[in-house]
Tab-separated table of C-alpha atoms and ligand atoms in Angstrom:
chain	number	residue	atom	x	y	z
A	1	MET	CA	80.267	-81.570	243.434
A	2	LEU	CA	79.849	-85.647	242.785
A	3	LYS	CA	78.958	-87.831	239.761
A	4	LEU	CA	74.918	-89.385	241.274
A	5	ALA	CA	76.496	-93.305	240.506
A	6	ASP	CA	79.197	-91.790	243.245
A	7	GLN	CA	76.503	-90.210	245.379
A	8	PHE	CA	74.151	-92.570	245.640
A	9	LYS	CA	77.303	-95.453	246.958
A	10	ASP	CA	77.855	-93.156	249.470
A	11	GLY	CA	73.934	-93.315	250.393
A	12	VAL	CA	74.031	-89.502	250.160
A	13	THR	CA	70.239	-89.465	248.003
A	14	SER	CA	68.729	-92.265	250.055
A	15	SER	CA	65.020	-91.078	250.485
A	16	PRO	CA	62.934	-92.010	253.657
A	17	ILE	CA	60.124	-93.461	251.013
A	18	ARG	CA	63.230	-95.540	249.029
A	19	ARG	CA	64.625	-96.399	252.507
A	20	ILE	CA	61.556	-98.608	252.962
A	21	MET	CA	61.014	-99.669	250.126
A	22	GLU	CA	64.620	-101.205	249.724
A	23	MET	CA	63.859	-102.332	253.316
A	24	ALA	CA	60.013	-104.324	252.141
A	25	SER	CA	61.963	-105.960	248.757
A	26	PRO	CA	61.102	-109.190	249.132
A	27	ASP	CA	65.386	-110.903	250.059
A	28	ASN	CA	65.077	-108.504	252.814
A	29	LEU	CA	61.865	-109.138	253.977
A	30	VAL	CA	62.947	-112.898	254.607
A	31	LYS	CA	66.415	-111.554	255.926
A	32	MET	CA	64.358	-109.670	258.737
A	33	GLY	CA	62.233	-113.282	259.172
A	34	LEU	CA	58.871	-111.776	257.337
A	35	ASP	CA	58.093	-114.135	255.086
A	36	PRO	CA	57.216	-111.759	251.878
A	37	ASN	CA	53.839	-113.491	251.034
A	38	ASP	CA	53.224	-112.887	254.484
A	39	VAL	CA	53.139	-108.821	254.288
A	40	ILE	CA	50.294	-106.581	253.748
A	41	SER	CA	51.422	-103.187	251.805
A	42	PHE	CA	49.842	-99.832	252.526
A	43	ALA	CA	53.025	-98.684	250.929
A	44	GLY	CA	52.269	-98.710	246.978
A	45	GLY	CA	51.051	-95.152	245.262
A	46	TRP	CA	48.995	-97.247	242.150
A	47	VAL	CA	45.801	-98.973	241.295
A	48	ASN	CA	43.956	-102.275	241.013
A	49	HIS	CA	40.957	-102.016	239.625
A	50	GLU	CA	40.689	-103.658	235.878
A	51	ALA	CA	40.934	-101.943	232.554
A	52	PRO	CA	38.149	-100.816	230.797
A	53	GLU	CA	37.409	-103.913	228.858
A	54	GLU	CA	36.216	-102.092	225.684
A	55	LEU	CA	40.070	-100.763	226.242
A	56	ARG	CA	41.527	-104.413	226.345
A	57	GLN	CA	39.647	-105.239	222.906
A	58	GLU	CA	40.889	-102.499	221.402
A	59	TYR	CA	43.903	-103.910	222.303
A	60	ILE	CA	42.733	-107.479	220.295
A	61	ALA	CA	41.689	-105.340	217.219
A	62	ILE	CA	45.423	-103.621	217.199
A	63	ALA	CA	47.384	-107.309	217.279
A	64	LYS	CA	44.557	-108.938	214.828
A	65	ASP	CA	44.743	-106.739	212.114
A	66	ARG	CA	48.529	-106.947	210.853
A	67	ASP	CA	48.734	-103.344	208.594
A	68	LEU	CA	46.964	-101.952	211.823
A	69	PHE	CA	49.650	-103.904	214.151
A	70	HIS	CA	53.154	-102.662	211.314
A	71	LYS	CA	51.393	-98.966	211.333
A	72	THR	CA	52.518	-99.071	215.276
A	73	GLY	CA	55.176	-99.966	214.610
A	74	ALA	CA	56.317	-96.468	213.938
A	75	TYR	CA	57.293	-93.569	215.615
A	76	SER	CA	54.327	-90.554	216.236
A	77	PRO	CA	54.832	-86.741	215.738
A	78	SER	CA	57.125	-85.668	219.073
A	79	ASP	CA	54.011	-83.813	220.078
A	80	GLY	CA	51.449	-87.008	220.425
A	81	SER	CA	48.888	-88.401	217.798
A	82	PRO	CA	46.806	-85.372	216.686
A	83	GLU	CA	43.115	-88.270	216.840
A	84	LEU	CA	44.183	-88.564	220.437
A	85	LYS	CA	44.905	-85.496	221.334
A	86	LYS	CA	41.188	-84.768	219.520
A	87	ALA	CA	39.319	-87.355	221.613
A	88	LEU	CA	40.987	-86.077	225.130
A	89	ILE	CA	39.970	-82.305	224.593
A	90	ASP	CA	36.380	-84.608	224.444
A	91	PHE	CA	37.430	-86.203	227.385
A	92	ASN	CA	38.219	-82.877	229.289
A	93	GLN	CA	35.131	-81.828	227.644
A	94	GLN	CA	32.277	-84.540	228.795
A	95	ILE	CA	34.260	-85.333	231.356
A	96	PHE	CA	35.312	-82.654	233.265
A	97	GLY	CA	33.298	-80.064	231.602
A	98	ALA	CA	36.525	-78.864	230.353
A	99	ALA	CA	36.860	-76.589	227.162
A	100	SER	CA	40.730	-77.159	226.112
A	101	LYS	CA	42.372	-76.788	221.790
A	102	GLU	CA	44.730	-78.681	220.090
A	103	GLU	CA	47.799	-75.986	220.095
A	104	ASN	CA	47.208	-76.057	223.995
A	105	ILE	CA	47.930	-79.936	223.871
A	106	ILE	CA	50.992	-82.304	224.522
A	107	ILE	CA	51.129	-86.229	224.515
A	108	GLY	CA	53.994	-87.476	226.540
A	109	ALA	CA	55.216	-91.003	227.500
A	110	ASN	CA	53.554	-90.187	231.057
A	111	SER	CA	53.062	-86.929	233.313
A	112	THR	CA	56.718	-87.860	235.138
A	113	GLN	CA	58.342	-87.078	232.069
A	114	LEU	CA	56.088	-84.527	231.035
A	115	ALA	CA	56.543	-83.168	234.314
A	116	TYR	CA	60.586	-82.934	234.392
A	117	SER	CA	60.992	-81.657	230.516
A	118	LEU	CA	58.351	-78.565	231.923
A	119	PHE	CA	61.011	-77.657	234.141
A	120	LYS	CA	63.044	-77.839	231.375
A	121	VAL	CA	61.119	-75.836	229.763
A	122	LEU	CA	60.367	-72.772	231.979
A	123	LEU	CA	62.947	-72.991	234.676
A	124	ASN	CA	66.799	-71.144	234.335
A	125	PRO	CA	69.629	-72.356	236.330
A	126	GLY	CA	69.565	-70.684	239.819
A	127	ASP	CA	65.346	-69.956	239.793
A	128	LYS	CA	63.316	-71.499	242.658
A	129	ILE	CA	60.323	-73.706	242.010
A	130	ALA	CA	57.748	-73.715	245.037
A	131	LEU	CA	55.985	-76.788	246.247
A	132	LEU	CA	52.862	-77.219	249.004
A	133	ASP	CA	53.843	-78.700	252.396
A	134	PRO	CA	53.148	-81.666	252.245
A	135	ALA	CA	53.929	-82.533	248.680
A	136	TYR	CA	54.764	-85.832	245.971
A	137	ALA	CA	57.690	-87.182	246.773
A	138	ASN	CA	58.728	-87.795	243.294
A	139	TYR	CA	58.793	-83.749	243.064
A	140	PRO	CA	61.743	-82.995	244.920
A	141	GLU	CA	63.627	-85.827	243.656
A	142	GLN	CA	62.902	-84.540	240.010
A	143	ILE	CA	64.189	-81.025	241.005
A	144	GLU	CA	67.103	-82.557	242.285
A	145	MET	CA	67.685	-83.992	239.179
A	146	GLY	CA	66.663	-82.353	236.639
A	147	VAL	CA	67.408	-78.530	237.069
A	148	ASN	CA	69.925	-76.571	238.827
A	149	CYS	CA	66.931	-75.341	240.581
A	150	GLN	CA	66.419	-74.303	244.447
A	151	MET	CA	63.068	-75.401	245.488
A	152	VAL	CA	60.628	-73.152	248.214
A	153	CYS	CA	58.389	-75.293	250.685
A	154	PHE	CA	54.846	-73.106	251.611
A	155	PRO	CA	53.196	-74.988	253.887
A	156	VAL	CA	49.871	-75.693	254.214
A	157	PHE	CA	49.105	-78.127	256.475
A	158	ASP	CA	47.761	-77.747	259.583
A	159	GLU	CA	49.975	-80.366	262.451
A	160	GLU	CA	48.069	-79.290	266.000
A	161	LYS	CA	44.182	-79.996	263.397
A	162	TRP	CA	46.063	-82.549	261.364
A	163	ALA	CA	44.255	-80.627	257.985
A	164	PHE	CA	44.903	-78.613	255.345
A	165	VAL	CA	44.973	-74.987	256.826
A	166	ASN	CA	41.586	-74.160	257.021
A	167	ASP	CA	41.391	-70.307	257.985
A	168	GLU	CA	41.715	-68.816	254.121
A	169	GLN	CA	43.039	-64.930	255.420
A	170	LYS	CA	45.606	-65.826	256.647
A	171	LEU	CA	46.387	-68.389	254.326
A	172	ILE	CA	46.380	-66.280	251.451
A	173	THR	CA	47.666	-63.502	252.969
A	174	ASP	CA	51.077	-66.099	254.115
A	175	PHE	CA	50.807	-67.194	250.477
A	176	GLU	CA	50.909	-63.973	248.516
A	177	GLN	CA	54.474	-63.409	251.518
A	178	PHE	CA	55.867	-66.285	250.394
A	179	ILE	CA	55.957	-65.465	246.685
A	180	GLU	CA	56.289	-62.170	246.825
A	181	LYS	CA	59.761	-63.062	248.674
A	182	GLU	CA	60.332	-66.513	247.343
A	183	LYS	CA	59.254	-64.973	243.688
A	184	PRO	CA	59.515	-68.765	242.169
A	185	LYS	CA	59.046	-69.251	238.956
A	186	LEU	CA	56.956	-71.940	238.894
A	187	LEU	CA	54.468	-73.797	241.335
A	188	LEU	CA	53.476	-76.942	241.647
A	189	PHE	CA	51.080	-79.175	243.794
A	190	SER	CA	49.226	-82.682	243.109
A	191	SER	CA	45.377	-82.248	243.386
A	192	PRO	CA	43.474	-84.526	244.716
A	193	ASP	CA	46.600	-84.011	246.697
A	194	ASN	CA	49.388	-87.056	246.817
A	195	PRO	CA	49.684	-87.933	249.983
A	196	THR	CA	46.846	-85.743	251.964
A	197	GLY	CA	43.816	-86.472	249.964
A	198	THR	CA	43.019	-83.725	250.310
A	199	MET	CA	41.393	-81.817	247.531
A	200	VAL	CA	43.218	-77.957	247.357
A	201	PRO	CA	40.424	-75.593	247.497
A	202	ASP	CA	38.252	-73.884	245.501
A	203	PHE	CA	39.522	-70.700	246.930
A	204	PHE	CA	43.024	-71.152	247.387
A	205	VAL	CA	43.882	-72.065	243.627
A	206	LYS	CA	41.803	-68.788	242.187
A	207	LYS	CA	43.563	-66.874	244.251
A	208	ALA	CA	47.228	-69.042	243.736
A	209	LEU	CA	46.164	-68.260	240.078
A	210	GLU	CA	46.037	-64.453	239.945
A	211	ILE	CA	48.968	-63.742	243.037
A	212	THR	CA	51.314	-65.905	240.842
A	213	LEU	CA	50.161	-63.775	237.886
A	214	LYS	CA	51.548	-60.474	238.811
A	215	ASN	CA	54.964	-62.065	239.919
A	216	ASP	CA	55.667	-64.208	236.895
A	217	CYS	CA	55.090	-67.273	237.922
A	218	PHE	CA	53.537	-70.570	236.670
A	219	VAL	CA	51.325	-72.588	238.724
A	220	ALA	CA	51.034	-76.303	237.366
A	221	ILE	CA	48.474	-78.919	238.823
A	222	ASP	CA	49.303	-82.489	238.638
A	223	PHE	CA	45.307	-84.088	238.516
A	224	ALA	CA	46.546	-87.982	238.034
A	225	TYR	CA	43.909	-88.290	240.056
A	226	ASN	CA	41.108	-86.380	238.974
A	227	THR	CA	38.618	-89.588	237.489
A	228	PHE	CA	38.410	-90.458	242.471
A	229	VAL	CA	36.515	-87.823	243.095
A	230	TYR	CA	34.378	-88.332	247.350
A	231	THR	CA	33.603	-84.683	247.305
A	232	THR	CA	29.809	-83.595	245.775
A	233	ASP	CA	31.495	-82.060	243.396
A	234	GLN	CA	34.616	-81.534	241.760
A	235	PRO	CA	36.241	-78.368	242.142
A	236	GLU	CA	35.826	-75.947	239.994
A	237	TYR	CA	39.335	-75.359	238.738
A	238	PHE	CA	39.110	-78.997	236.912
A	239	THR	CA	37.327	-76.236	234.541
A	240	TYR	CA	39.845	-73.266	234.692
A	241	SER	CA	41.262	-73.323	230.998
A	242	VAL	CA	44.634	-71.834	229.535
A	243	ALA	CA	42.829	-70.261	226.979
A	244	ASP	CA	41.559	-67.853	230.629
A	245	TYR	CA	44.339	-68.034	233.203
A	246	PRO	CA	47.191	-67.843	230.581
A	247	ASN	CA	50.182	-69.336	233.795
A	248	LEU	CA	48.066	-72.679	233.832
A	249	VAL	CA	49.881	-75.582	233.281
A	250	LYS	CA	47.576	-78.533	233.748
A	251	LEU	CA	48.904	-82.090	234.148
A	252	TYR	CA	47.419	-85.013	233.848
A	253	SER	CA	47.767	-89.463	233.379
A	254	ASN	CA	45.711	-92.566	232.253
A	255	SER	CA	47.594	-93.959	234.868
A	256	LYS	CA	45.056	-94.116	237.415
A	257	TRP	CA	41.866	-94.089	236.309
A	258	CYS	CA	42.103	-96.557	233.071
A	259	ARG	CA	44.637	-98.817	235.224
A	260	GLY	CA	47.326	-97.772	232.303
A	261	LEU	CA	50.465	-97.966	234.730
A	262	GLY	CA	52.310	-100.289	232.808
A	263	ARG	CA	50.741	-99.020	229.462
A	264	ARG	CA	51.410	-95.246	229.962
A	265	LEU	CA	50.861	-91.808	228.501
A	266	GLY	CA	50.884	-88.729	229.908
A	267	TRP	CA	49.459	-85.230	228.309
A	268	LEU	CA	49.921	-81.324	229.365
A	269	GLU	CA	48.178	-78.271	228.513
A	270	ALA	CA	49.575	-74.489	228.316
A	271	ASP	CA	50.278	-71.877	226.243
A	272	GLU	CA	50.998	-72.625	222.745
A	273	ASN	CA	54.685	-70.998	223.176
A	274	ILE	CA	55.182	-73.332	226.756
A	275	ILE	CA	53.700	-76.341	224.410
A	276	GLN	CA	56.267	-75.906	221.381
A	277	ALA	CA	59.061	-75.437	223.985
A	278	LEU	CA	58.136	-79.096	225.442
A	279	LYS	CA	58.546	-79.926	221.846
A	280	VAL	CA	61.964	-79.993	221.836
A	281	VAL	CA	62.679	-80.872	224.718
A	282	GLN	CA	60.682	-83.832	224.435
A	283	GLN	CA	62.481	-84.327	221.097
A	284	CYS	CA	65.887	-84.711	223.382
A	285	VAL	CA	64.408	-87.524	226.233
A	286	VAL	CA	61.902	-89.678	224.776
A	287	LEU	CA	60.795	-88.587	220.856
A	288	CYS	CA	57.635	-89.447	220.573
A	289	PRO	CA	55.134	-91.236	222.479
A	290	ASP	CA	53.968	-94.656	222.371
A	291	THR	CA	52.178	-94.903	219.090
A	292	ILE	CA	49.868	-98.348	220.046
A	293	HIS	CA	48.677	-96.823	223.134
A	294	GLN	CA	47.618	-93.630	221.727
A	295	LEU	CA	45.531	-95.180	219.255
A	296	THR	CA	44.525	-97.752	220.883
A	297	LEU	CA	43.400	-95.104	223.849
A	298	ALA	CA	42.182	-92.672	221.105
A	299	ASN	CA	39.042	-95.624	219.641
A	300	TYR	CA	38.718	-95.915	223.159
A	301	ILE	CA	37.946	-92.520	224.349
A	302	ASN	CA	35.965	-91.880	221.471
A	303	LYS	CA	33.971	-95.031	221.399
A	304	GLY	CA	33.697	-95.095	225.122
A	305	LEU	CA	32.118	-91.254	225.366
A	306	LYS	CA	30.030	-92.341	222.043
A	307	ASP	CA	27.438	-95.039	223.932
A	308	GLY	CA	28.247	-93.583	227.667
A	309	SER	CA	30.223	-96.297	229.043
A	310	LEU	CA	33.303	-94.383	229.164
A	311	ALA	CA	32.036	-92.361	232.113
A	312	THR	CA	29.399	-95.287	233.102
A	313	TYR	CA	33.447	-96.922	233.688
A	314	ILE	CA	34.552	-94.120	235.283
A	315	ASN	CA	31.365	-93.909	238.366
A	316	ARG	CA	31.714	-97.264	238.709
A	317	ILE	CA	35.807	-96.937	240.281
A	318	ASN	CA	34.564	-93.543	241.775
A	319	GLU	CA	32.726	-95.493	243.808
A	320	ASP	CA	35.203	-98.255	244.609
A	321	TYR	CA	37.569	-96.646	245.770
A	322	LYS	CA	34.500	-94.651	247.873
A	323	SER	CA	33.966	-97.320	249.577
A	324	ALA	CA	37.722	-98.680	250.082
A	325	ALA	CA	38.464	-94.700	251.345
A	326	ALA	CA	35.704	-95.001	253.778
A	327	PHE	CA	36.846	-98.803	255.126
A	328	LEU	CA	40.039	-97.001	255.720
A	329	CYS	CA	39.801	-94.579	257.802
A	330	GLU	CA	37.098	-96.209	259.736
A	331	CYS	CA	40.053	-99.214	259.951
A	332	ILE	CA	42.989	-96.725	261.354
A	333	ASN	CA	39.320	-94.429	263.516
A	334	LYS	CA	38.929	-97.780	265.369
A	335	TYR	CA	42.812	-99.693	265.101
A	336	LEU	CA	44.754	-96.412	265.415
A	337	SER	CA	44.734	-93.407	265.221
A	338	PRO	CA	41.792	-90.517	265.335
A	339	ARG	CA	43.861	-88.282	263.821
A	340	PHE	CA	44.193	-89.123	259.584
A	341	THR	CA	43.168	-87.409	256.472
A	342	LEU	CA	39.821	-87.958	255.342
A	343	PRO	CA	40.004	-88.394	251.400
A	344	GLN	CA	38.640	-86.164	249.380
A	345	GLY	CA	39.978	-88.164	246.011
A	346	GLY	CA	42.724	-89.987	244.683
A	347	LEU	CA	43.859	-93.096	246.782
A	348	TYR	CA	45.167	-91.457	250.203
A	349	SER	CA	45.133	-90.690	254.127
A	350	VAL	CA	47.883	-89.649	255.843
A	351	VAL	CA	47.697	-90.841	259.502
A	352	ASP	CA	49.244	-88.606	263.571
A	353	VAL	CA	51.381	-91.537	264.656
A	354	GLY	CA	53.121	-89.122	267.277
A	355	MET	CA	56.258	-89.951	266.999
A	356	ASN	CA	58.778	-90.596	263.977
A	357	GLY	CA	57.626	-91.722	261.260
A	358	ASP	CA	60.702	-93.025	259.820
A	359	GLU	CA	60.750	-95.056	263.335
A	360	PHE	CA	57.429	-95.771	263.537
A	361	VAL	CA	57.221	-97.882	259.529
A	362	GLU	CA	60.539	-99.710	260.407
A	363	ASN	CA	58.977	-100.786	264.104
A	364	VAL	CA	56.085	-102.159	262.453
A	365	LEU	CA	57.355	-103.489	259.522
A	366	LYS	CA	59.420	-105.456	261.638
A	367	LYS	CA	57.201	-107.098	264.148
A	368	THR	CA	54.003	-107.219	262.043
A	369	GLY	CA	54.950	-107.605	258.262
A	370	VAL	CA	52.995	-104.764	257.149
A	371	ILE	CA	54.414	-101.775	255.282
A	372	PHE	CA	53.521	-97.653	255.512
A	373	VAL	CA	55.605	-94.637	254.383
A	374	PRO	CA	56.536	-92.625	256.383
A	375	GLY	CA	55.329	-88.808	256.328
A	376	GLY	CA	58.164	-86.816	256.242
A	377	GLY	CA	59.166	-87.525	252.963
A	378	PHE	CA	56.399	-85.632	252.014
A	379	GLY	CA	57.373	-82.474	253.584
A	380	ASP	CA	58.344	-81.546	257.674
A	381	SER	CA	54.698	-81.173	257.872
A	382	LEU	CA	54.766	-84.511	258.346
A	383	LYS	CA	57.663	-85.774	260.032
A	384	ASN	CA	54.988	-87.163	262.936
A	385	GLY	CA	53.018	-89.431	260.325
A	386	ILE	CA	52.545	-91.994	257.836
A	387	ARG	CA	50.879	-92.735	254.658
A	388	ILE	CA	48.198	-95.116	253.385
A	389	SER	CA	47.517	-96.447	250.957
A	390	PHE	CA	44.202	-98.036	250.219
A	391	GLY	CA	44.982	-98.583	246.577
A	392	PRO	CA	46.395	-101.480	245.575
A	393	LEU	CA	44.557	-103.379	248.423
A	394	VAL	CA	40.967	-101.952	246.823
A	395	TYR	CA	38.965	-105.529	246.256
A	396	ASP	CA	40.234	-106.833	249.690
A	397	LYS	CA	38.927	-105.153	252.611
A	398	ALA	CA	39.472	-107.786	254.915
A	399	LYS	CA	42.923	-107.151	254.005
A	400	ILE	CA	43.018	-103.813	255.081
A	401	GLU	CA	41.060	-105.142	258.672
A	402	GLU	CA	43.758	-107.932	259.012
A	403	GLY	CA	46.815	-105.117	258.315
A	404	PHE	CA	45.529	-102.972	260.972
A	405	GLN	CA	44.658	-105.952	263.645
A	406	ARG	CA	48.098	-106.474	263.240
A	407	VAL	CA	49.746	-102.389	263.608
A	408	ALA	CA	46.642	-102.684	266.435
A	409	LYS	CA	48.942	-105.513	268.778
A	410	VAL	CA	51.980	-103.420	268.539
A	411	VAL	CA	50.886	-99.818	268.862
A	412	LYS	CA	49.143	-100.863	272.128
A	413	LYS	CA	52.148	-102.220	273.398
A	414	LEU	CA	54.472	-99.042	272.207
A	415	SER	CA	51.223	-96.784	273.784
A	416	ILE	CA	52.825	-94.351	270.201
A	417	ASN	CA	49.103	-94.084	269.884
A	418	SER	CA	48.572	-90.001	270.192
A	419	GLY	CA	45.280	-89.715	270.694
A	420	SER	CA	44.236	-86.435	270.567
B	501	PLP	C1	50.791	-87.225	242.308
B	501	PLP	C2	51.013	-87.996	241.112
B	501	PLP	N1	51.814	-87.363	239.821
B	501	PLP	C3	52.009	-88.016	238.754
B	501	PLP	C4	52.346	-89.755	239.476
B	501	PLP	C5	52.336	-90.384	238.134
B	501	PLP	O1	51.688	-90.062	237.248
B	501	PLP	P1	52.331	-90.848	235.806
B	501	PLP	O2	52.443	-92.491	235.579
B	501	PLP	O3	51.893	-90.545	233.910
B	501	PLP	O4	54.168	-90.879	235.667
B	501	PLP	C6	51.900	-90.238	240.452
B	501	PLP	C7	52.521	-91.084	240.283
B	501	PLP	O5	52.400	-91.733	241.802
B	501	PLP	C8	51.307	-89.061	241.738
B	501	PLP	O6	51.034	-89.630	242.735
């Protein structure tokens, strides 16, 4: 087995997504004859709205208070501050109607670290971990790097219809067979989903929890995008509690909703024994989450829930992203392809480009300076697709349209618009 550093030297672990991001680095763009300032990127999995002003004010208040600032220079408990846990319980209750208990929560540096730590807690070498196909592209790499486990994928995307499989009965029967055959110890998926923007349907989650429970398998739902919901109602499982569903693990992050990407924290809800084991793993990995972000977030949540400003903020931001999602879909339909997923939440849509996504993305970047992400890195079902993110351009519809106008010229020339 090669050391990881050697594998990188040999290019073994270079994922298609990382390749495109390397290709789109400013130095490389210049080498390709492109002006980095003129490039339009639909690749970034990040949000671009402002953090709540009240949150900024909390940082200011802490920085101004000499004693408080000194206190935030101390380690917090390994599993996070009890004050923030209490605030997060209120947040989940008031924003999503979900009940949680302090003993079922651990706060981590971010949800990426918590997912990685969860693998260490739930999986033994040789165990299987199940993902949906397609899935967030970071999961396979985390699994590959973190644990000596086999990844198995359950297909949920209908390439013909270019949508989440909608034959409920068949999906459940196939899922049951898949779980009984593969016997994974953990199923992990995000909802709203990265990359398709789909909300994993209630019927599937309900049944999946039942089937997996019978087969000694946990279900971890990654709620990184749970405040970005464009359907009339949120899914029912947003309110499921780990007290009622013993094999459920809920993974949360403040990266997206309060634009906390660079100030982020994650938290996880699960059975108390899992939380205790995670605490030990977390001690080894990060020792504890950042104190200043925990204190600031707890203060902000407590005040924002009380005066209603937090719910107002979340609703306003949700409307902004909903509007950008609708505009993006108009542009995709008008300029690129009628086959795309309608975002029900989150930041993304996937588009059928009728040819290998890697080649499409490389060609379009070279000719137009527009960057997409090839779909294959998210799963086989999207190999002829691309992922489009509207997060960074949420307030720049003119740029969204300009990007598609540029692409339309090249797409027409190559006649790669499948149009079916
Ligand atoms: C589905 C999903 N989960 C988790 C993350 C990262 O979360 P965090 O910033 O808390 O590590 C992302 C980021 O793009 C994501 O798309």
